[in-house]
CSV table of C-alpha atoms and ligand atoms in Angstrom, one decimal:
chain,number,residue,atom,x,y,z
D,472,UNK,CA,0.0,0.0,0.0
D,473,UNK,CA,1.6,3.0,-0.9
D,474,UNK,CA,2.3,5.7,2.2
D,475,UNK,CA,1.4,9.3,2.3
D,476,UNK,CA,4.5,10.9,3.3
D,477,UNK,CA,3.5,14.3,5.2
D,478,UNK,CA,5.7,17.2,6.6
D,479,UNK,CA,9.1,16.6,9.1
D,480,UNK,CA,8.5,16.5,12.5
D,481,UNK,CA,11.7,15.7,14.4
D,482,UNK,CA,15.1,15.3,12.5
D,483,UNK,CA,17.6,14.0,14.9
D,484,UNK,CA,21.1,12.8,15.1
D,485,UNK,CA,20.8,9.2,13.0
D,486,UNK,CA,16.8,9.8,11.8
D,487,UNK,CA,13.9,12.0,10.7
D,488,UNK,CA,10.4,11.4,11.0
D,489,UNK,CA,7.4,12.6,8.8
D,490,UNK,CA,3.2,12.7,9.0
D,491,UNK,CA,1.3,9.7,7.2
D,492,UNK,CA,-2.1,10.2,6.2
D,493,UNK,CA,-2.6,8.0,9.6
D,494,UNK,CA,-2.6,9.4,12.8
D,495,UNK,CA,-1.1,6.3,14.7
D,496,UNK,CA,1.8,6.3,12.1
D,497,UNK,CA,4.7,7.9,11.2
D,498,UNK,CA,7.7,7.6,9.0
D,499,UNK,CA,10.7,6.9,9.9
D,500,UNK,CA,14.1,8.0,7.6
D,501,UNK,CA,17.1,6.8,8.3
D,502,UNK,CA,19.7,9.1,7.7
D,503,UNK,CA,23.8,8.3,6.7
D,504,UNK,CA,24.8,10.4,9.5
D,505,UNK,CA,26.3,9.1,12.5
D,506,UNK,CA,27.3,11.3,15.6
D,507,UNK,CA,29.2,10.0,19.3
D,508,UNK,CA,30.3,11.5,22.7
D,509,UNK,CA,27.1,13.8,23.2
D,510,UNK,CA,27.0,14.6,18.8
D,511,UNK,CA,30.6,16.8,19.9
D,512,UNK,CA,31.9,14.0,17.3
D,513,UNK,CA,30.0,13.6,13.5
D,514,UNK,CA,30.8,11.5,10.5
D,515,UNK,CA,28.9,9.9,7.6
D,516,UNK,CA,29.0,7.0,5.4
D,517,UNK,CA,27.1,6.1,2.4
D,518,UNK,CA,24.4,3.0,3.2
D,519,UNK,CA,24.6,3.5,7.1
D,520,UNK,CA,20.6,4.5,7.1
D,521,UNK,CA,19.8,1.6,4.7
D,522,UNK,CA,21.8,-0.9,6.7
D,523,UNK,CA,20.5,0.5,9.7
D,524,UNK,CA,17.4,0.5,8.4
D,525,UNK,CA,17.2,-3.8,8.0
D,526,UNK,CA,19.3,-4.2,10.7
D,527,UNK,CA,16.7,-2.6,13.0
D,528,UNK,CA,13.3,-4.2,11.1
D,529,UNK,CA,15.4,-7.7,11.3
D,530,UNK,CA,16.0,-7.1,15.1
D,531,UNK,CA,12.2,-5.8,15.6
D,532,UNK,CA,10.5,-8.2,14.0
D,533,UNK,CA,12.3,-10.9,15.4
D,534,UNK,CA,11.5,-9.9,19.5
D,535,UNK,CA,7.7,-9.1,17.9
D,536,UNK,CA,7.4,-12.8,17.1
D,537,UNK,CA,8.6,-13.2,20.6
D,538,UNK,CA,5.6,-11.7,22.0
D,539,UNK,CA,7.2,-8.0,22.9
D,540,UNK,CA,5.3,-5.1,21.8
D,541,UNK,CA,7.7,-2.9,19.1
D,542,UNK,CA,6.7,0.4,17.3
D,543,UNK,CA,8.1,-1.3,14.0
D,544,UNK,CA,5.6,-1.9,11.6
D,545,UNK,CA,7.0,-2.4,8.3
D,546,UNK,CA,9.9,-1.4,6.3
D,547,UNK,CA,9.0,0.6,3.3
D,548,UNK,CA,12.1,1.1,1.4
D,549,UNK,CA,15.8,1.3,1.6
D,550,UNK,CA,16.0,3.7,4.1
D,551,UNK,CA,12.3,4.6,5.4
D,552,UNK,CA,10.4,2.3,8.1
D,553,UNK,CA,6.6,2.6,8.7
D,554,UNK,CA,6.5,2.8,12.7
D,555,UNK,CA,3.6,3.7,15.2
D,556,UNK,CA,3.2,7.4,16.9
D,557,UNK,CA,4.6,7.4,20.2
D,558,UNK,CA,5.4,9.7,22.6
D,559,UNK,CA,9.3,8.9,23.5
D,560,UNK,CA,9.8,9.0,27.2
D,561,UNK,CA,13.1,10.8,27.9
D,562,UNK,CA,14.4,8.3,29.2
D,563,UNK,CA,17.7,6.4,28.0
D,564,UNK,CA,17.3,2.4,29.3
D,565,UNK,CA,20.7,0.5,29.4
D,566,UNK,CA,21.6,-3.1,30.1
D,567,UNK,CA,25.1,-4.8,30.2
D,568,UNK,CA,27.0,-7.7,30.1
D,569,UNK,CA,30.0,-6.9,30.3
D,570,UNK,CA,32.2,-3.5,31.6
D,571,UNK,CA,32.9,-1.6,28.7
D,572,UNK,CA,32.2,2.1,27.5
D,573,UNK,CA,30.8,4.7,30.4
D,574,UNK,CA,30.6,2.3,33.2
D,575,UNK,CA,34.4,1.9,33.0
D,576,UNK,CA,34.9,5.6,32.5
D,577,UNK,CA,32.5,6.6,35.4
D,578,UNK,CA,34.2,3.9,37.9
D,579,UNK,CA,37.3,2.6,37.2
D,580,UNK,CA,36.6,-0.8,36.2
D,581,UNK,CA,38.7,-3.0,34.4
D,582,UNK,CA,37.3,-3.2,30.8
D,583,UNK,CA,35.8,-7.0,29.8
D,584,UNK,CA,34.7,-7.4,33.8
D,585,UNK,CA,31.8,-10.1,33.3
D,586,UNK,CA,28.6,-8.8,34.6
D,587,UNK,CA,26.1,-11.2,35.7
D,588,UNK,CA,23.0,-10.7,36.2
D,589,UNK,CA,23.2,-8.1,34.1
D,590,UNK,CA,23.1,-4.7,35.1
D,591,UNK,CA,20.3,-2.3,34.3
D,592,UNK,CA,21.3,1.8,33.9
D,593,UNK,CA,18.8,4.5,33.6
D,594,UNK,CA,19.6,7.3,32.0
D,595,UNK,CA,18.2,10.8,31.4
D,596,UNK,CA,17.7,11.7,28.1
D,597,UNK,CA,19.6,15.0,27.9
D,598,UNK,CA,22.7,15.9,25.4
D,599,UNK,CA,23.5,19.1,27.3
D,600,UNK,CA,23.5,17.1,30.5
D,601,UNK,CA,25.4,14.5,28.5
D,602,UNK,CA,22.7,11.8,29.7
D,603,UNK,CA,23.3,11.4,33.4
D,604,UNK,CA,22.6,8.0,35.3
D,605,UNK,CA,19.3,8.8,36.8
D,606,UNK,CA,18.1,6.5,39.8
D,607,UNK,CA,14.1,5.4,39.4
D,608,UNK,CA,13.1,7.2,42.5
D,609,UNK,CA,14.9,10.6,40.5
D,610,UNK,CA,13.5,9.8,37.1
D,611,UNK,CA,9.5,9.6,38.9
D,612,UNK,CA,10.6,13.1,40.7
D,613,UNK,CA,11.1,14.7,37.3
D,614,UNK,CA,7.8,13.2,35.9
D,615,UNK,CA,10.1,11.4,33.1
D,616,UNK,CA,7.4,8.5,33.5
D,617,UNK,CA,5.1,7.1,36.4
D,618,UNK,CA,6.8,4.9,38.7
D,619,UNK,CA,5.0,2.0,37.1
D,620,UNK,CA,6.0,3.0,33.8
D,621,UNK,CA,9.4,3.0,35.1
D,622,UNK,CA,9.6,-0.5,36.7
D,623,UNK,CA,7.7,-2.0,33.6
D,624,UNK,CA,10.3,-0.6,31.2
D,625,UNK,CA,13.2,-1.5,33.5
D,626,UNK,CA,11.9,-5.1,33.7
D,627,UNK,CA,11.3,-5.4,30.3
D,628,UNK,CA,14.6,-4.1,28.8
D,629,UNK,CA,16.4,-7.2,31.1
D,630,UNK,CA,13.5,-9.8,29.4
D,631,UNK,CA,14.4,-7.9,25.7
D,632,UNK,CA,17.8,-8.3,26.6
D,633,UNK,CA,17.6,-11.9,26.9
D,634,UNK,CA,16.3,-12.6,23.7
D,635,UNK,CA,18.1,-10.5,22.2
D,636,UNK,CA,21.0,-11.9,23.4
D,637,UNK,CA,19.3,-15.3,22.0
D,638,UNK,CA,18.8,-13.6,18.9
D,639,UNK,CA,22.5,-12.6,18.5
D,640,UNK,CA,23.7,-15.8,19.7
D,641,UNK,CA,22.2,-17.8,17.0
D,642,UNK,CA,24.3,-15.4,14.9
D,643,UNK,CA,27.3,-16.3,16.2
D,644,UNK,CA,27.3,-12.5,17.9
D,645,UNK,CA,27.7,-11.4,21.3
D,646,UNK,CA,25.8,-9.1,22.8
D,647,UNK,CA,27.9,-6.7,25.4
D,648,UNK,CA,25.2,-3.9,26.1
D,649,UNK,CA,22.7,-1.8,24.4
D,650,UNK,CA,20.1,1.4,25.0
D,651,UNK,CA,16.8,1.0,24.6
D,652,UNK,CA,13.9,3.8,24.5
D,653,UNK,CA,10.6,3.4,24.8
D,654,UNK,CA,7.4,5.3,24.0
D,655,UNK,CA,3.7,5.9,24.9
D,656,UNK,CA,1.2,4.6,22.6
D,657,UNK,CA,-2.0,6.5,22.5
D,658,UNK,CA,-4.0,4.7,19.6
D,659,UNK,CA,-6.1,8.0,17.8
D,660,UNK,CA,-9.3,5.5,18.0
D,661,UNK,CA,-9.4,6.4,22.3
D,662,UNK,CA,-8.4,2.2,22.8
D,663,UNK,CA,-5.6,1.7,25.9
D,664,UNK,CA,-2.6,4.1,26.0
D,665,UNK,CA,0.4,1.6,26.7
D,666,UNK,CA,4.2,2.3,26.5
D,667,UNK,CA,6.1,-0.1,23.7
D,668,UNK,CA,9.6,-0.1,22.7
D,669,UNK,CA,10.8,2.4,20.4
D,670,UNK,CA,13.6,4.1,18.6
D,671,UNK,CA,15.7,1.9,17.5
D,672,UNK,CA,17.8,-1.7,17.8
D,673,UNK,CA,21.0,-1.1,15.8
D,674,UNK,CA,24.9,-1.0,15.8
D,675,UNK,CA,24.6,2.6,16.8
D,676,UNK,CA,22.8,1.4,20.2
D,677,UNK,CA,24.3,-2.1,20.8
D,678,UNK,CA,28.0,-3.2,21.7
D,679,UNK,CA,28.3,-6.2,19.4
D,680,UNK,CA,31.6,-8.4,19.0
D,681,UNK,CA,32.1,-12.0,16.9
D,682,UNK,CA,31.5,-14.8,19.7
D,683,UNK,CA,34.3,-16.6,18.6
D,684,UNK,CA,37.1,-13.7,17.2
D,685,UNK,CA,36.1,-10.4,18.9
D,686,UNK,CA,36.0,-8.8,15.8
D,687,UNK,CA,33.5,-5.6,16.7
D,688,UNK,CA,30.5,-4.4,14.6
D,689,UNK,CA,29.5,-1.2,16.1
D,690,UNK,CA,29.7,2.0,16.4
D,691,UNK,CA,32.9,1.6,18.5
D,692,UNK,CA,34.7,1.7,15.1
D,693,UNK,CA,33.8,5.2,15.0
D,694,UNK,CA,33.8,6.4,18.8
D,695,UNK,CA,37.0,5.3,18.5
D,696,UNK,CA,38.5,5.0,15.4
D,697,UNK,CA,38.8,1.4,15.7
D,698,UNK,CA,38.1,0.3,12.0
D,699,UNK,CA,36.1,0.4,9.2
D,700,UNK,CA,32.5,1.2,10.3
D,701,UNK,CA,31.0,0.8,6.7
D,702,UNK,CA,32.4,-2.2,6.6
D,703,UNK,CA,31.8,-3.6,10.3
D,704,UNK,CA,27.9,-2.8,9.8
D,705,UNK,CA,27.7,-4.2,6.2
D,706,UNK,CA,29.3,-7.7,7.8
D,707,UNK,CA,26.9,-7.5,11.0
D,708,UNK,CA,23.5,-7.1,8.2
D,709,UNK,CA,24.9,-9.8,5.9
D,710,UNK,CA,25.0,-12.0,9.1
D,711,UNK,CA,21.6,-11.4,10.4
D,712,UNK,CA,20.5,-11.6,6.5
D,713,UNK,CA,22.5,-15.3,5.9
D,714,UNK,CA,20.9,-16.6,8.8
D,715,UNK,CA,17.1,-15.2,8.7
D,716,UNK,CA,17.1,-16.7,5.4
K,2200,5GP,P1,27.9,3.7,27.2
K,2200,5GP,O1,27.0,4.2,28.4
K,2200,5GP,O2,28.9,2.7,27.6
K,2200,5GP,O3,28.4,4.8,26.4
K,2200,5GP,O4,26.8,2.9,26.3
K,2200,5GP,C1,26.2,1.7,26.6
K,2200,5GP,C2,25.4,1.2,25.5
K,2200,5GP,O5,24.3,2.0,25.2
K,2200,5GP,C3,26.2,1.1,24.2
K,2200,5GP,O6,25.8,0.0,23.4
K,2200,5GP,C4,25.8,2.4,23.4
K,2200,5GP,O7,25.8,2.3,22.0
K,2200,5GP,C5,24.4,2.6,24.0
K,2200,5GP,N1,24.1,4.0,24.2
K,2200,5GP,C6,24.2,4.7,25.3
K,2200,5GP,N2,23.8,6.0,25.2
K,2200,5GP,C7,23.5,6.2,23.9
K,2200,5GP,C8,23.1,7.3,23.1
K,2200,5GP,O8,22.9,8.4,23.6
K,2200,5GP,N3,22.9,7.0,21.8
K,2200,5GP,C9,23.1,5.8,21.2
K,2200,5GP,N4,22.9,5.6,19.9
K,2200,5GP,N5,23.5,4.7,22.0
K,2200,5GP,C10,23.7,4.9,23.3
């Protein structure tokens, strides 16, 4: 069915997002454009948004035949997804399995510490602020969410962690952490308002190394010039491609 694509509402760093004719849906553009460390860093390649892009709706589809709830719909193109209207709450969800990234930065620990059971970070949304670790109690203070909100998404990121780790595994990928954001669904037809999972599930929001070699696939090739990004994403989709047939 071909989609009405309406005026921009949001660009942001990776994405931009545009009116359907439908009020629950949106488009969702994946741009080339990559930024790190709080967007004070900013690159490009060419394909990023469409690799992105089939990354994300393989990843999405996969943990909506698992029974959790995703604003994915359907991919429309290259580099545009159809997704559901939601109302992001600014709030950053983080699990890990292993020390790496901020949480060595932040304490001192030894990079490649093992971390079980896993360990669940919220963060605030906030560039400026450069996304602080927010306690629950803090994040219900600033009316990010409702407490129940909070506790639902913080239990559900650990349960979307596990399959995704499943989902990786089968892959032959480990999963070392990723960031999660979820929204508020408020369906135009007055049914339920429930909070989904949102945004996005791709090497820009997951640590992601070869089970058996190391070798990394995300976007710590370009935080820290460790590689060839283009190339570490293209290998990462032609994985999750070979094996979901
Ligand atoms: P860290 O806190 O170590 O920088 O990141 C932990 C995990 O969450 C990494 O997989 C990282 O990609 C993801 N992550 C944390 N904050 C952000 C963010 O603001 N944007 C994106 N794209 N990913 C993030």
């Amino acid at each position: 069915m071909e989609i009405m694509q309406g005026e921009m509402l949001y660009e942001g760093k990776a994405k931009r997002m545009y009116a359907t004719g439908h009020p629950d849906e949106l488009v969702m553009e994946y741009k080339d454009s990559l930024t790190a460390f709080d967007a004070t860093k900013k690159g490009s390649f060419e394909g990023k948004g469409s690799i992105n892009n089939r990354i994300n709706a393989i990843l999405m589809t996969a943990l909506g035949e698992l029974g959790i709830e995703t604003s994915f719909i359907r991919l429309l193109d290259e580099s545009r997804a159809l997704v559901r209207k939601v109302t992001i709450l600014p709030i950053e969800v983080i699990v890990r399995y292993e020390a790496q990234g901020s949480l060595c930065r932040r304490y001192g620990i030894e990079p490649g510490l093992s971390i079980d059971p896993p360990l669940l970070e919220l963060c605030l949304k906030d560039d400026a602020l450069h996304d602080p670790v927010i306690s629950a109690q803090v994040a219900a203070l600033m009316g990010l969410a409702t407490s129940d909100e909070i506790a639902l998404i913080s239990w559900r990121a650990l349960v979307i962690g596990e399959k995704l780790r499943e989902i990786y595994g089968r892959w032959g990928i480990r999963l070392i952490d990723f960031k999660l954001e979820f929204g508020r669904f408020s369906p135009a037809d007055g049914s339920a308002s429930r909070v989904i999972l949102a945004d996005e599930i791709t090497p820009d929001t997951c640590r992601l190394v070869d089970a058996k070699t190391g070798e990394k696939f995300d976007k710590d090739l370009f935080r820290f010039d460790l590689g060839d990004i283009g190339a570490g994403y293209s290998k990462l989709l032609e994985r999750l491609q070979d094996s979901a047939g």
